Amino acid sequence: MTMHFPTKAVILAAGSGSRLRPLTDLRPKPLVEVNGTPILHNALRNLEALGVDDVTIVVGYRKDAIQYSCGTRFGNLAISYVESNVFDQTGSAYSLWLARDALLSGDTYLLEGDVFFEIDALRKLSLYEMGWPVLRCRRRGDFRVPGESEADGERPEMHRHLPTPEKEQ
């Protein structure tokens, strides 16, 4: 079966990273390096390797450093920015709200800007194409499992138990 990978991503990178001080005194947490690679650059390279071409980054704390580091293009990725002016008073939910247009524009990866991960983590997020349910957000503001009937007019539950994939061989 062919795997489907979204071509868009939203990365939440507005927070101040207070728990990583003093590393984040002069730079935002997404630019802290792990084995010589900034966390955010690792995410962007992995997204590009899967065919993502459009990334929206929500910035706040030390936003200029992130914008300078990533620019408007990172490899083949087009980068746009959404700014949170109240990052020090809000959390991820507010950043999601600011990025709502990007999130609602189609299948989109949603990443935290301070997580260093391997590309296989993104591949596993696309398991829904092989029958694994995930939640989707639609413009009406409701959440549902792909393929779920809308005929009965009931809103689906927000929390779902996701089955564990069988161990890969």
Short mmCIF file of C-alpha atoms in Angstrom, two decimals:
data_model
loop_
_atom_site.label_atom_id
_atom_site.label_comp_id
_atom_site.label_asym_id
_atom_site.label_seq_id
_atom_site.Cartn_x
_atom_site.Cartn_y
_atom_site.Cartn_z
CA MET A 1 0.00 0.00 0.00
CA THR A 2 1.25 3.47 -0.88
CA MET A 3 2.07 5.71 2.05
CA HIS A 4 0.62 9.23 2.00
CA PHE A 5 2.65 12.00 3.53
CA PRO A 6 1.28 15.51 4.09
CA THR A 7 3.03 18.25 2.13
CA LYS A 8 2.51 20.90 4.82
CA ALA A 9 3.66 21.31 8.39
CA VAL A 10 3.15 23.65 11.33
CA ILE A 11 5.90 23.93 13.91
CA LEU A 12 5.21 25.52 17.30
CA ALA A 13 8.36 27.43 18.28
CA ALA A 14 7.19 30.45 20.27
CA GLY A 15 8.04 29.48 23.86
CA SER A 16 10.88 30.87 25.94
CA GLY A 17 12.39 27.53 26.96
CA SER A 18 12.78 28.55 30.59
CA ARG A 19 13.52 24.99 31.74
CA LEU A 20 16.64 24.92 29.55
CA ARG A 21 18.20 28.06 30.97
CA PRO A 22 21.00 29.10 30.69
CA LEU A 23 21.08 27.49 27.19
CA THR A 24 18.06 29.57 26.16
CA ASP A 25 19.13 32.90 27.61
CA LEU A 26 20.47 34.04 24.25
CA ARG A 27 18.72 31.70 21.81
CA PRO A 28 15.31 30.11 21.48
CA LYS A 29 14.93 26.47 22.47
CA PRO A 30 14.37 25.27 18.86
CA LEU A 31 17.89 26.49 18.02
CA VAL A 32 19.58 24.61 20.87
CA GLU A 33 21.91 22.07 19.28
CA VAL A 34 21.84 18.32 19.70
CA ASN A 35 25.03 16.70 18.40
CA GLY A 36 25.83 19.90 16.49
CA THR A 37 22.40 20.25 14.83
CA PRO A 38 19.79 22.78 15.92
CA ILE A 39 16.57 21.01 16.94
CA LEU A 40 14.52 23.02 14.45
CA HIS A 41 16.90 22.29 11.56
CA ASN A 42 16.59 18.57 12.29
CA ALA A 43 12.79 18.83 12.02
CA LEU A 44 12.97 20.81 8.79
CA ARG A 45 15.40 18.36 7.17
CA ASN A 46 13.19 15.42 8.13
CA LEU A 47 10.08 17.15 6.77
CA GLU A 48 11.85 17.96 3.51
CA ALA A 49 13.02 14.34 3.15
CA LEU A 50 9.37 13.20 3.26
CA GLY A 51 8.30 15.65 0.56
CA VAL A 52 6.89 18.46 2.66
CA ASP A 53 7.19 21.72 0.77
CA ASP A 54 5.37 24.29 2.91
CA VAL A 55 6.09 24.96 6.60
CA THR A 56 4.54 27.52 8.93
CA ILE A 57 6.52 28.26 12.09
CA VAL A 58 4.83 29.99 15.03
CA VAL A 59 7.48 32.22 16.61
CA GLY A 60 7.63 34.40 19.70
CA TYR A 61 10.66 34.34 22.01
CA ARG A 62 13.78 35.43 20.11
CA LYS A 63 11.79 35.24 16.88
CA ASP A 64 14.48 37.09 14.92
CA ALA A 65 17.00 34.32 15.62
CA ILE A 66 14.63 31.67 14.24
CA GLN A 67 13.74 33.75 11.19
CA TYR A 68 17.41 34.46 10.50
CA SER A 69 18.37 30.82 10.98
CA CYS A 70 15.64 29.39 8.72
CA GLY A 71 14.84 32.25 6.35
CA THR A 72 11.94 32.04 3.92
CA ARG A 73 13.43 28.95 2.28
CA PHE A 74 15.19 26.07 3.96
CA GLY A 75 16.42 23.70 1.28
CA ASN A 76 13.30 23.08 -0.83
CA LEU A 77 10.93 24.16 1.94
CA ALA A 78 8.97 27.40 1.72
CA ILE A 79 8.89 28.86 5.23
CA SER A 80 6.31 31.32 6.53
CA TYR A 81 5.96 32.70 10.01
CA VAL A 82 3.10 33.47 12.36
CA GLU A 83 4.02 35.64 15.32
CA SER A 84 2.77 35.32 18.86
CA ASN A 85 3.20 38.66 20.60
CA VAL A 86 2.02 37.20 23.90
CA PHE A 87 4.11 34.00 23.94
CA ASP A 88 5.13 34.67 27.54
CA GLN A 89 1.49 34.66 28.68
CA THR A 90 0.08 31.84 26.56
CA GLY A 91 0.84 28.27 25.58
CA SER A 92 0.55 25.85 22.69
CA ALA A 93 -3.23 26.19 22.37
CA TYR A 94 -2.88 29.88 21.54
CA SER A 95 -0.10 29.13 19.05
CA LEU A 96 -2.37 26.56 17.40
CA TRP A 97 -5.09 29.18 17.15
CA LEU A 98 -2.68 31.59 15.48
CA ALA A 99 -1.71 28.90 12.95
CA ARG A 100 -5.30 27.80 12.30
CA ASP A 101 -5.32 28.80 8.62
CA ALA A 102 -2.28 26.65 7.91
CA LEU A 103 -3.71 23.77 9.93
CA LEU A 104 -7.02 23.87 8.09
CA SER A 105 -5.48 24.06 4.61
CA GLY A 106 -5.18 20.28 4.27
CA ASP A 107 -3.30 17.34 5.76
CA THR A 108 -0.60 18.89 7.91
CA TYR A 109 2.07 17.66 10.27
CA LEU A 110 1.95 19.43 13.63
CA LEU A 111 5.28 19.49 15.42
CA GLU A 112 6.66 20.97 18.61
CA GLY A 113 9.74 23.01 17.78
CA ASP A 114 11.77 21.60 20.65
CA VAL A 115 11.64 17.88 19.83
CA PHE A 116 14.63 16.20 18.19
CA PHE A 117 13.43 13.12 16.31
CA GLU A 118 14.27 10.63 13.59
CA ILE A 119 12.48 10.62 10.25
CA ASP A 120 10.72 7.33 11.07
CA ALA A 121 8.65 9.19 13.65
CA LEU A 122 7.05 11.17 10.81
CA ARG A 123 6.55 8.06 8.71
CA LYS A 124 4.61 6.45 11.54
CA LEU A 125 2.31 9.48 11.72
CA SER A 126 1.06 8.56 8.26
CA LEU A 127 -0.15 5.10 9.29
CA TYR A 128 -3.74 6.26 8.90
CA GLU A 129 -3.40 5.50 5.19
CA MET A 130 -2.96 1.86 6.20
CA GLY A 131 -6.11 1.83 8.32
CA TRP A 132 -4.90 3.33 11.60
CA PRO A 133 -7.22 6.05 12.87
CA VAL A 134 -6.02 9.52 13.72
CA LEU A 135 -7.93 12.69 14.49
CA ARG A 136 -8.48 15.30 11.81
CA CYS A 137 -9.51 18.91 12.19
CA ARG A 138 -12.05 20.34 9.79
CA ARG A 139 -13.06 23.94 9.24
CA ARG A 140 -16.32 23.36 11.14
CA GLY A 141 -14.14 22.93 14.21
CA ASP A 142 -15.03 19.34 14.91
CA PHE A 143 -12.71 16.40 15.18
CA ARG A 144 -13.37 12.97 13.76
CA VAL A 145 -11.68 9.78 12.77
CA PRO A 146 -11.21 9.53 8.98
CA GLY A 147 -14.01 7.51 7.41
CA GLU A 148 -16.40 8.11 10.30
CA SER A 149 -19.97 8.70 9.17
CA GLU A 150 -21.42 12.17 9.49
CA ALA A 151 -24.92 10.90 8.68
CA ASP A 152 -26.12 10.63 12.25
CA GLY A 153 -25.24 14.26 12.99
CA GLU A 154 -23.57 13.40 16.29
CA ARG A 155 -20.24 14.84 17.24
CA PRO A 156 -17.60 12.15 17.69
CA GLU A 157 -15.74 11.70 20.94
CA MET A 158 -12.61 13.80 21.23
CA HIS A 159 -10.54 11.03 22.78
CA ARG A 160 -10.01 7.76 20.97
CA HIS A 161 -8.09 4.65 21.88
CA LEU A 162 -5.61 4.05 19.09
CA PRO A 163 -4.59 0.43 18.52
CA THR A 164 -0.92 -0.45 18.81
CA PRO A 165 0.54 -1.43 15.42
CA GLU A 166 1.91 -4.92 15.29
CA LYS A 167 5.63 -5.11 15.82
CA GLU A 168 7.50 -4.38 12.60
CA GLN A 169 9.68 -7.18 11.32
#
